[in-house]
């Protein structure tokens, strides 16, 4: 079977059944999470947003450890998901927590088309917006700046990610970077540089520890509450 045939075959399949942890994470909104998983397994693979080999581990690797990030968010928070891609982590977060207001920022048209379809299909339009653009673009910063929370998953090395995301945050706002088991190593490597960019605090938190299927590591970067950010050179998300 050629790679193209492999993708086509995977695109006709559904996601695996939700594991027991999904019920405790999503509760009454599990049906929405299941529909999103099925869209990722089918249309997401067909459009090249995720690889076919990711389908068997959609819940454990993608949906659950995205959703548990909401454990760190207060009620009614506005969240900007930078480099949302296939909607991770922003869509599972919005499914789990309907009180959140989530902006999905993604520059690629085929991805924003997918996200727009998903948001409409799942009935999330009142809580979720799809914004086509890059975090460092002035139009995006003007539209979404002064956020209290920014999230990002597997977008870029920590120093570049912080450079792009700090200007979106209000003073004292926080970036939640999903980084997995390398989180502490990235903080050790880039901590000094990140503080010079205008971050006042760095912390690594492991969330979802009650179940190995949900556990993930998050780097929490807080923007300084005082002073202007240093001028940063342009990058790309």
PDB file of N, CA, C and O in Angstrom, residues 43-116:
ATOM      1  N   UNK A  43     -11.516  13.172   8.499  1.00  0.00           N
ATOM      2  CA  UNK A  43     -11.196  14.367   7.733  1.00  0.00           C
ATOM      3  C   UNK A  43      -9.826  14.928   8.097  1.00  0.00           C
ATOM      4  O   UNK A  43      -9.109  15.450   7.241  1.00  0.00           O
ATOM      5  N   UNK A  44      -9.459  14.837   9.366  1.00  0.00           N
ATOM      6  CA  UNK A  44      -8.154  15.346   9.774  1.00  0.00           C
ATOM      7  C   UNK A  44      -7.011  14.630   9.093  1.00  0.00           C
ATOM      8  O   UNK A  44      -6.015  15.238   8.696  1.00  0.00           O
ATOM      9  N   UNK A  45      -7.136  13.311   8.931  1.00  0.00           N
ATOM     10  CA  UNK A  45      -6.112  12.540   8.228  1.00  0.00           C
ATOM     11  C   UNK A  45      -6.159  12.849   6.734  1.00  0.00           C
ATOM     12  O   UNK A  45      -5.129  13.069   6.089  1.00  0.00           O
ATOM     13  N   UNK A  46      -7.352  12.885   6.161  1.00  0.00           N
ATOM     14  CA  UNK A  46      -7.496  13.129   4.733  1.00  0.00           C
ATOM     15  C   UNK A  46      -6.904  14.481   4.330  1.00  0.00           C
ATOM     16  O   UNK A  46      -6.289  14.616   3.277  1.00  0.00           O
ATOM     17  N   UNK A  47      -7.046  15.487   5.196  1.00  0.00           N
ATOM     18  CA  UNK A  47      -6.521  16.820   4.899  1.00  0.00           C
ATOM     19  C   UNK A  47      -5.062  16.977   5.309  1.00  0.00           C
ATOM     20  O   UNK A  47      -4.479  18.039   5.142  1.00  0.00           O
ATOM     21  N   UNK A  48      -4.473  15.930   5.854  1.00  0.00           N
ATOM     22  CA  UNK A  48      -3.069  15.981   6.239  1.00  0.00           C
ATOM     23  C   UNK A  48      -2.797  16.743   7.516  1.00  0.00           C
ATOM     24  O   UNK A  48      -1.677  17.192   7.746  1.00  0.00           O
ATOM     25  N   UNK A  49      -3.801  16.872   8.384  1.00  0.00           N
ATOM     26  CA  UNK A  49      -3.618  17.607   9.626  1.00  0.00           C
ATOM     27  C   UNK A  49      -2.999  16.750  10.718  1.00  0.00           C
ATOM     28  O   UNK A  49      -2.330  17.263  11.622  1.00  0.00           O
ATOM     29  N   UNK A  50      -3.256  15.455  10.679  1.00  0.00           N
ATOM     30  CA  UNK A  50      -2.582  14.504  11.557  1.00  0.00           C
ATOM     31  C   UNK A  50      -2.191  13.291  10.714  1.00  0.00           C
ATOM     32  O   UNK A  50      -2.792  13.038   9.661  1.00  0.00           O
ATOM     33  N   UNK A  51      -1.216  12.543  11.175  1.00  0.00           N
ATOM     34  CA  UNK A  51      -0.783  11.358  10.440  1.00  0.00           C
ATOM     35  C   UNK A  51      -1.661  10.157  10.750  1.00  0.00           C
ATOM     36  O   UNK A  51      -2.224  10.056  11.848  1.00  0.00           O
ATOM     37  N   UNK A  52      -1.809   9.228   9.809  1.00  0.00           N
ATOM     38  CA  UNK A  52      -2.619   8.031  10.052  1.00  0.00           C
ATOM     39  C   UNK A  52      -2.193   7.248  11.280  1.00  0.00           C
ATOM     40  O   UNK A  52      -3.032   6.643  11.959  1.00  0.00           O
ATOM     41  N   UNK A  53      -0.903   7.243  11.584  1.00  0.00           N
ATOM     42  CA  UNK A  53      -0.421   6.488  12.746  1.00  0.00           C
ATOM     43  C   UNK A  53      -0.861   7.100  14.079  1.00  0.00           C
ATOM     44  O   UNK A  53      -0.740   6.467  15.126  1.00  0.00           O
ATOM     45  N   UNK A  54      -1.360   8.343  14.042  1.00  0.00           N
ATOM     46  CA  UNK A  54      -1.839   8.975  15.263  1.00  0.00           C
ATOM     47  C   UNK A  54      -3.248   8.532  15.641  1.00  0.00           C
ATOM     48  O   UNK A  54      -3.675   8.729  16.789  1.00  0.00           O
ATOM     49  N   UNK A  55      -3.984   7.950  14.701  1.00  0.00           N
ATOM     50  CA  UNK A  55      -5.384   7.619  14.951  1.00  0.00           C
ATOM     51  C   UNK A  55      -5.559   6.676  16.138  1.00  0.00           C
ATOM     52  O   UNK A  55      -6.410   6.924  17.005  1.00  0.00           O
ATOM     53  N   UNK A  56      -4.794   5.586  16.261  1.00  0.00           N
ATOM     54  CA  UNK A  56      -5.017   4.685  17.393  1.00  0.00           C
ATOM     55  C   UNK A  56      -4.769   5.328  18.761  1.00  0.00           C
ATOM     56  O   UNK A  56      -5.278   4.840  19.772  1.00  0.00           O
ATOM     57  N   UNK A  57      -4.008   6.392  18.803  1.00  0.00           N
ATOM     58  CA  UNK A  57      -3.707   7.027  20.092  1.00  0.00           C
ATOM     59  C   UNK A  57      -4.270   8.450  20.192  1.00  0.00           C
ATOM     60  O   UNK A  57      -3.747   9.286  20.925  1.00  0.00           O
ATOM     61  N   UNK A  58      -5.344   8.713  19.458  1.00  0.00           N
ATOM     62  CA  UNK A  58      -5.946  10.040  19.476  1.00  0.00           C
ATOM     63  C   UNK A  58      -6.345  10.478  20.883  1.00  0.00           C
ATOM     64  O   UNK A  58      -6.079  11.614  21.291  1.00  0.00           O
ATOM     65  N   UNK A  59      -7.002   9.582  21.609  1.00  0.00           N
ATOM     66  CA  UNK A  59      -7.472   9.971  22.939  1.00  0.00           C
ATOM     67  C   UNK A  59      -6.308  10.232  23.884  1.00  0.00           C
ATOM     68  O   UNK A  59      -6.220  11.293  24.506  1.00  0.00           O
ATOM     69  N   UNK A  60      -5.414   9.258  24.006  1.00  0.00           N
ATOM     70  CA  UNK A  60      -4.356   9.353  25.002  1.00  0.00           C
ATOM     71  C   UNK A  60      -3.341  10.447  24.674  1.00  0.00           C
ATOM     72  O   UNK A  60      -2.905  11.173  25.569  1.00  0.00           O
ATOM     73  N   UNK A  61      -2.974  10.566  23.436  1.00  0.00           N
ATOM     74  CA  UNK A  61      -1.887  11.471  23.051  1.00  0.00           C
ATOM     75  C   UNK A  61      -2.360  12.890  22.735  1.00  0.00           C
ATOM     76  O   UNK A  61      -1.587  13.846  22.866  1.00  0.00           O
ATOM     77  N   UNK A  62      -3.613  13.016  22.328  1.00  0.00           N
ATOM     78  CA  UNK A  62      -4.056  14.307  21.818  1.00  0.00           C
ATOM     79  C   UNK A  62      -5.236  14.917  22.582  1.00  0.00           C
ATOM     80  O   UNK A  62      -5.145  16.054  23.042  1.00  0.00           O
ATOM     81  N   UNK A  63      -6.350  14.205  22.720  1.00  0.00           N
ATOM     82  CA  UNK A  63      -7.534  14.831  23.289  1.00  0.00           C
ATOM     83  C   UNK A  63      -7.457  14.990  24.806  1.00  0.00           C
ATOM     84  O   UNK A  63      -7.738  16.068  25.341  1.00  0.00           O
ATOM     85  N   UNK A  64      -7.102  13.915  25.504  1.00  0.00           N
ATOM     86  CA  UNK A  64      -7.151  13.967  26.963  1.00  0.00           C
ATOM     87  C   UNK A  64      -6.099  14.899  27.545  1.00  0.00           C
ATOM     88  O   UNK A  64      -6.392  15.700  28.436  1.00  0.00           O
ATOM     89  N   UNK A  65      -4.869  14.804  27.047  1.00  0.00           N
ATOM     90  CA  UNK A  65      -3.855  15.672  27.654  1.00  0.00           C
ATOM     91  C   UNK A  65      -3.973  17.119  27.195  1.00  0.00           C
ATOM     92  O   UNK A  65      -3.350  18.007  27.776  1.00  0.00           O
ATOM     93  N   UNK A  66      -4.799  17.379  26.162  1.00  0.00           N
ATOM     94  CA  UNK A  66      -5.153  18.761  25.845  1.00  0.00           C
ATOM     95  C   UNK A  66      -6.228  19.262  26.796  1.00  0.00           C
ATOM     96  O   UNK A  66      -6.156  20.378  27.323  1.00  0.00           O
ATOM     97  N   UNK A  67      -7.239  18.429  27.032  1.00  0.00           N
ATOM     98  CA  UNK A  67      -8.374  18.850  27.853  1.00  0.00           C
ATOM     99  C   UNK A  67      -7.980  19.167  29.283  1.00  0.00           C
ATOM    100  O   UNK A  67      -8.508  20.111  29.892  1.00  0.00           O
ATOM    101  N   UNK A  68      -7.044  18.400  29.857  1.00  0.00           N
ATOM    102  CA  UNK A  68      -6.719  18.602  31.275  1.00  0.00           C
ATOM    103  C   UNK A  68      -5.976  19.910  31.532  1.00  0.00           C
ATOM    104  O   UNK A  68      -5.857  20.328  32.691  1.00  0.00           O
ATOM    105  N   UNK A  69      -5.516  20.579  30.479  1.00  0.00           N
ATOM    106  CA  UNK A  69      -4.897  21.893  30.676  1.00  0.00           C
ATOM    107  C   UNK A  69      -5.880  22.863  31.316  1.00  0.00           C
ATOM    108  O   UNK A  69      -5.491  23.800  32.007  1.00  0.00           O
ATOM    109  N   UNK A  70      -7.175  22.621  31.109  1.00  0.00           N
ATOM    110  CA  UNK A  70      -8.173  23.505  31.705  1.00  0.00           C
ATOM    111  C   UNK A  70      -8.164  23.461  33.225  1.00  0.00           C
ATOM    112  O   UNK A  70      -8.744  24.338  33.867  1.00  0.00           O
ATOM    113  N   UNK A  71      -7.507  22.485  33.821  1.00  0.00           N
ATOM    114  CA  UNK A  71      -7.372  22.459  35.278  1.00  0.00           C
ATOM    115  C   UNK A  71      -6.661  23.712  35.796  1.00  0.00           C
ATOM    116  O   UNK A  71      -6.809  24.074  36.971  1.00  0.00           O
ATOM    117  N   UNK A  72      -5.870  24.352  34.932  1.00  0.00           N
ATOM    118  CA  UNK A  72      -5.087  25.518  35.334  1.00  0.00           C
ATOM    119  C   UNK A  72      -5.814  26.830  35.104  1.00  0.00           C
ATOM    120  O   UNK A  72      -5.278  27.894  35.449  1.00  0.00           O
ATOM    121  N   UNK A  73      -7.025  26.794  34.535  1.00  0.00           N
ATOM    122  CA  UNK A  73      -7.705  28.016  34.120  1.00  0.00           C
ATOM    123  C   UNK A  73      -8.868  28.368  35.044  1.00  0.00           C
ATOM    124  O   UNK A  73      -9.635  27.493  35.453  1.00  0.00           O
ATOM    125  N   UNK A  74      -9.039  29.653  35.335  1.00  0.00           N
ATOM    126  CA  UNK A  74     -10.182  30.079  36.147  1.00  0.00           C
ATOM    127  C   UNK A  74     -11.466  30.088  35.330  1.00  0.00           C
ATOM    128  O   UNK A  74     -11.441  30.012  34.087  1.00  0.00           O
ATOM    129  N   UNK A  75     -12.576  30.191  35.998  1.00  0.00           N
ATOM    130  CA  UNK A  75     -13.875  30.244  35.326  1.00  0.00           C
ATOM    131  C   UNK A  75     -13.950  31.474  34.430  1.00  0.00           C
ATOM    132  O   UNK A  75     -13.551  32.578  34.817  1.00  0.00           O
ATOM    133  N   UNK A  76     -14.451  31.262  33.198  1.00  0.00           N
ATOM    134  CA  UNK A  76     -14.683  32.366  32.279  1.00  0.00           C
ATOM    135  C   UNK A  76     -13.446  32.929  31.609  1.00  0.00           C
ATOM    136  O   UNK A  76     -13.502  34.015  31.014  1.00  0.00           O
ATOM    137  N   UNK A  77     -12.334  32.223  31.665  1.00  0.00           N
ATOM    138  CA  UNK A  77     -11.088  32.739  31.093  1.00  0.00           C
ATOM    139  C   UNK A  77     -11.181  32.864  29.578  1.00  0.00           C
ATOM    140  O   UNK A  77     -11.849  32.083  28.907  1.00  0.00           O
ATOM    141  N   UNK A  78     -10.478  33.875  29.040  1.00  0.00           N
ATOM    142  CA  UNK A  78     -10.302  33.989  27.590  1.00  0.00           C
ATOM    143  C   UNK A  78      -8.941  33.422  27.246  1.00  0.00           C
ATOM    144  O   UNK A  78      -7.925  33.820  27.821  1.00  0.00           O
ATOM    145  N   UNK A  79      -8.909  32.500  26.304  1.00  0.00           N
ATOM    146  CA  UNK A  79      -7.702  31.738  25.982  1.00  0.00           C
ATOM    147  C   UNK A  79      -7.392  31.882  24.500  1.00  0.00           C
ATOM    148  O   UNK A  79      -8.288  31.737  23.659  1.00  0.00           O
ATOM    149  N   UNK A  80      -6.129  32.147  24.175  1.00  0.00           N
ATOM    150  CA  UNK A  80      -5.667  32.189  22.790  1.00  0.00           C
ATOM    151  C   UNK A  80      -4.802  30.961  22.544  1.00  0.00           C
ATOM    152  O   UNK A  80      -3.783  30.769  23.211  1.00  0.00           O
ATOM    153  N   UNK A  81      -5.219  30.122  21.596  1.00  0.00           N
ATOM    154  CA  UNK A  81      -4.475  28.906  21.231  1.00  0.00           C
ATOM    155  C   UNK A  81      -3.639  29.222  20.001  1.00  0.00           C
ATOM    156  O   UNK A  81      -4.165  29.357  18.891  1.00  0.00           O
ATOM    157  N   UNK A  82      -2.333  29.355  20.191  1.00  0.00           N
ATOM    158  CA  UNK A  82      -1.418  29.763  19.118  1.00  0.00           C
ATOM    159  C   UNK A  82      -0.934  28.539  18.347  1.00  0.00           C
ATOM    160  O   UNK A  82      -0.488  27.558  18.931  1.00  0.00           O
ATOM    161  N   UNK A  83      -1.018  28.610  17.014  1.00  0.00           N
ATOM    162  CA  UNK A  83      -0.617  27.480  16.185  1.00  0.00           C
ATOM    163  C   UNK A  83      -1.528  26.300  16.402  1.00  0.00           C
ATOM    164  O   UNK A  83      -1.069  25.165  16.569  1.00  0.00           O
ATOM    165  N   UNK A  84      -2.828  26.524  16.354  1.00  0.00           N
ATOM    166  CA  UNK A  84      -3.809  25.513  16.766  1.00  0.00           C
ATOM    167  C   UNK A  84      -3.791  24.270  15.898  1.00  0.00           C
ATOM    168  O   UNK A  84      -4.126  23.184  16.358  1.00  0.00           O
ATOM    169  N   UNK A  85      -3.409  24.385  14.633  1.00  0.00           N
ATOM    170  CA  UNK A  85      -3.312  23.210  13.774  1.00  0.00           C
ATOM    171  C   UNK A  85      -4.648  22.526  13.578  1.00  0.00           C
ATOM    172  O   UNK A  85      -5.586  23.086  13.004  1.00  0.00           O
ATOM    173  N   UNK A  86      -4.771  21.311  14.087  1.00  0.00           N
ATOM    174  CA  UNK A  86      -6.013  20.549  13.985  1.00  0.00           C
ATOM    175  C   UNK A  86      -6.972  20.843  15.138  1.00  0.00           C
ATOM    176  O   UNK A  86      -7.955  20.127  15.332  1.00  0.00           O
ATOM    177  N   UNK A  87      -6.677  21.900  15.913  1.00  0.00           N
ATOM    178  CA  UNK A  87      -7.540  22.262  17.029  1.00  0.00           C
ATOM    179  C   UNK A  87      -7.053  21.801  18.371  1.00  0.00           C
ATOM    180  O   UNK A  87      -7.826  21.725  19.327  1.00  0.00           O
ATOM    181  N   UNK A  88      -5.759  21.524  18.471  1.00  0.00           N
ATOM    182  CA  UNK A  88      -5.170  21.017  19.714  1.00  0.00           C
ATOM    183  C   UNK A  88      -4.185  22.032  20.282  1.00  0.00           C
ATOM    184  O   UNK A  88      -3.285  22.479  19.557  1.00  0.00           O
ATOM    185  N   UNK A  89      -4.373  22.427  21.505  1.00  0.00           N
ATOM    186  CA  UNK A  89      -5.298  21.888  22.509  1.00  0.00           C
ATOM    187  C   UNK A  89      -6.653  22.584  22.597  1.00  0.00           C
ATOM    188  O   UNK A  89      -7.489  22.215  23.400  1.00  0.00           O
ATOM    189  N   UNK A  90      -6.882  23.642  21.804  1.00  0.00           N
ATOM    190  CA  UNK A  90      -8.011  24.526  22.023  1.00  0.00           C
ATOM    191  C   UNK A  90      -9.386  23.891  21.967  1.00  0.00           C
ATOM    192  O   UNK A  90     -10.254  24.193  22.795  1.00  0.00           O
ATOM    193  N   UNK A  91      -9.628  22.999  20.991  1.00  0.00           N
ATOM    194  CA  UNK A  91     -10.965  22.420  20.856  1.00  0.00           C
ATOM    195  C   UNK A  91     -11.301  21.497  22.032  1.00  0.00           C
ATOM    196  O   UNK A  91     -12.387  21.623  22.630  1.00  0.00           O
ATOM    197  N   UNK A  92     -10.438  20.557  22.423  1.00  0.00           N
ATOM    198  CA  UNK A  92     -10.763  19.756  23.617  1.00  0.00           C
ATOM    199  C   UNK A  92     -10.953  20.606  24.872  1.00  0.00           C
ATOM    200  O   UNK A  92     -11.792  20.280  25.721  1.00  0.00           O
ATOM    201  N   UNK A  93     -10.208  21.695  24.992  1.00  0.00           N
ATOM    202  CA  UNK A  93     -10.378  22.584  26.134  1.00  0.00           C
ATOM    203  C   UNK A  93     -11.764  23.212  26.127  1.00  0.00           C
ATOM    204  O   UNK A  93     -12.444  23.283  27.157  1.00  0.00           O
ATOM    205  N   UNK A  94     -12.195  23.680  24.952  1.00  0.00           N
ATOM    206  CA  UNK A  94     -13.512  24.302  24.845  1.00  0.00           C
ATOM    207  C   UNK A  94     -14.633  23.290  25.041  1.00  0.00           C
ATOM    208  O   UNK A  94     -15.694  23.626  25.584  1.00  0.00           O
ATOM    209  N   UNK A  95     -14.422  22.064  24.599  1.00  0.00           N
ATOM    210  CA  UNK A  95     -15.436  21.020  24.814  1.00  0.00           C
ATOM    211  C   UNK A  95     -15.586  20.732  26.305  1.00  0.00           C
ATOM    212  O   UNK A  95     -16.704  20.668  26.831  1.00  0.00           O
ATOM    213  N   UNK A  96     -14.472  20.583  26.982  1.00  0.00           N
ATOM    214  CA  UNK A  96     -14.542  20.263  28.415  1.00  0.00           C
ATOM    215  C   UNK A  96     -15.097  21.411  29.247  1.00  0.00           C
ATOM    216  O   UNK A  96     -15.827  21.191  30.211  1.00  0.00           O
ATOM    217  N   UNK A  97     -14.740  22.653  28.850  1.00  0.00           N
ATOM    218  CA  UNK A  97     -15.096  23.816  29.658  1.00  0.00           C
ATOM    219  C   UNK A  97     -15.882  24.828  28.827  1.00  0.00           C
ATOM    220  O   UNK A  97     -15.304  25.743  28.216  1.00  0.00           O
ATOM    221  N   UNK A  98     -17.203  24.696  28.758  1.00  0.00           N
ATOM    222  CA  UNK A  98     -18.001  25.630  27.956  1.00  0.00           C
ATOM    223  C   UNK A  98     -17.985  27.058  28.485  1.00  0.00           C
ATOM    224  O   UNK A  98     -18.437  27.971  27.774  1.00  0.00           O
ATOM    225  N   UNK A  99     -17.472  27.289  29.698  1.00  0.00           N
ATOM    226  CA  UNK A  99     -17.376  28.654  30.220  1.00  0.00           C
ATOM    227  C   UNK A  99     -16.222  29.434  29.607  1.00  0.00           C
ATOM    228  O   UNK A  99     -16.185  30.676  29.700  1.00  0.00           O
ATOM    229  N   UNK A 100     -15.265  28.752  28.960  1.00  0.00           N
ATOM    230  CA  UNK A 100     -14.106  29.419  28.384  1.00  0.00           C
ATOM    231  C   UNK A 100     -14.476  30.108  27.067  1.00  0.00           C
ATOM    232  O   UNK A 100     -15.417  29.704  26.380  1.00  0.00           O
ATOM    233  N   UNK A 101     -13.700  31.120  26.711  1.00  0.00           N
ATOM    234  CA  UNK A 101     -13.771  31.741  25.391  1.00  0.00           C
ATOM    235  C   UNK A 101     -12.419  31.503  24.733  1.00  0.00           C
ATOM    236  O   UNK A 101     -11.395  31.967  25.240  1.00  0.00           O
ATOM    237  N   UNK A 102     -12.414  30.768  23.630  1.00  0.00           N
ATOM    238  CA  UNK A 102     -11.174  30.273  23.032  1.00  0.00           C
ATOM    239  C   UNK A 102     -11.026  30.814  21.615  1.00  0.00           C
ATOM    240  O   UNK A 102     -11.949  30.712  20.794  1.00  0.00           O
ATOM    241  N   UNK A 103      -9.862  31.389  21.331  1.00  0.00           N
ATOM    242  CA  UNK A 103      -9.510  31.829  19.984  1.00  0.00           C
ATOM    243  C   UNK A 103      -8.453  30.884  19.425  1.00  0.00           C
ATOM    244  O   UNK A 103      -7.380  30.716  20.020  1.00  0.00           O
ATOM    245  N   UNK A 104      -8.755  30.258  18.292  1.00  0.00           N
ATOM    246  CA  UNK A 104      -7.837  29.334  17.627  1.00  0.00           C
ATOM    247  C   UNK A 104      -7.080  30.096  16.553  1.00  0.00           C
ATOM    248  O   UNK A 104      -7.665  30.513  15.546  1.00  0.00           O
ATOM    249  N   UNK A 105      -5.780  30.291  16.736  1.00  0.00           N
ATOM    250  CA  UNK A 105      -4.962  31.067  15.809  1.00  0.00           C
ATOM    251  C   UNK A 105      -4.140  30.108  14.961  1.00  0.00           C
ATOM    252  O   UNK A 105      -3.347  29.314  15.485  1.00  0.00           O
ATOM    253  N   UNK A 106      -4.320  30.180  13.654  1.00  0.00           N
ATOM    254  CA  UNK A 106      -3.665  29.248  12.739  1.00  0.00           C
ATOM    255  C   UNK A 106      -3.484  29.934  11.384  1.00  0.00           C
ATOM    256  O   UNK A 106      -4.424  30.499  10.837  1.00  0.00           O
ATOM    257  N   UNK A 107      -2.263  29.904  10.814  1.00  0.00           N
ATOM    258  CA  UNK A 107      -2.031  30.612   9.551  1.00  0.00           C
ATOM    259  C   UNK A 107      -2.434  29.863   8.286  1.00  0.00           C
ATOM    260  O   UNK A 107      -2.650  30.496   7.249  1.00  0.00           O
ATOM    261  N   UNK A 108      -2.533  28.537   8.315  1.00  0.00           N
ATOM    262  CA  UNK A 108      -2.730  27.768   7.085  1.00  0.00           C
ATOM    263  C   UNK A 108      -4.211  27.618   6.766  1.00  0.00           C
ATOM    264  O   UNK A 108      -5.012  27.203   7.605  1.00  0.00           O
ATOM    265  N   UNK A 109      -4.581  27.946   5.510  1.00  0.00           N
ATOM    266  CA  UNK A 109      -5.983  27.966   5.109  1.00  0.00           C
ATOM    267  C   UNK A 109      -6.648  26.606   5.260  1.00  0.00           C
ATOM    268  O   UNK A 109      -7.791  26.516   5.737  1.00  0.00           O
ATOM    269  N   UNK A 110      -5.963  25.517   4.847  1.00  0.00           N
ATOM    270  CA  UNK A 110      -6.604  24.210   4.930  1.00  0.00           C
ATOM    271  C   UNK A 110      -6.903  23.832   6.378  1.00  0.00           C
ATOM    272  O   UNK A 110      -7.866  23.119   6.653  1.00  0.00           O
ATOM    273  N   UNK A 111      -6.114  24.340   7.306  1.00  0.00           N
ATOM    274  CA  UNK A 111      -6.362  24.073   8.715  1.00  0.00           C
ATOM    275  C   UNK A 111      -7.492  24.947   9.251  1.00  0.00           C
ATOM    276  O   UNK A 111      -8.347  24.468  10.003  1.00  0.00           O
ATOM    277  N   UNK A 112      -7.505  26.225   8.884  1.00  0.00           N
ATOM    278  CA  UNK A 112      -8.585  27.075   9.371  1.00  0.00           C
ATOM    279  C   UNK A 112      -9.926  26.666   8.766  1.00  0.00           C
ATOM    280  O   UNK A 112     -10.962  26.783   9.427  1.00  0.00           O
ATOM    281  N   UNK A 113      -9.921  26.161   7.542  1.00  0.00           N
ATOM    282  CA  UNK A 113     -11.162  25.634   6.964  1.00  0.00           C
ATOM    283  C   UNK A 113     -11.677  24.455   7.791  1.00  0.00           C
ATOM    284  O   UNK A 113     -12.878  24.358   8.086  1.00  0.00           O
ATOM    285  N   UNK A 114     -10.775  23.549   8.150  1.00  0.00           N
ATOM    286  CA  UNK A 114     -11.148  22.411   8.984  1.00  0.00           C
ATOM    287  C   UNK A 114     -11.673  22.880  10.335  1.00  0.00           C
ATOM    288  O   UNK A 114     -12.725  22.413  10.816  1.00  0.00           O
ATOM    289  N   UNK A 115     -10.967  23.812  10.964  1.00  0.00           N
ATOM    290  CA  UNK A 115     -11.382  24.297  12.280  1.00  0.00           C
ATOM    291  C   UNK A 115     -12.740  24.975  12.220  1.00  0.00           C
ATOM    292  O   UNK A 115     -13.579  24.795  13.110  1.00  0.00           O
ATOM    293  N   UNK A 116     -12.976  25.759  11.181  1.00  0.00           N
ATOM    294  CA  UNK A 116     -14.267  26.429  11.030  1.00  0.00           C
ATOM    295  C   UNK A 116     -15.390  25.410  10.906  1.00  0.00           C
ATOM    296  O   UNK A 116     -16.459  25.557  11.516  1.00  0.00           O
TER     297      UNK A 116
END
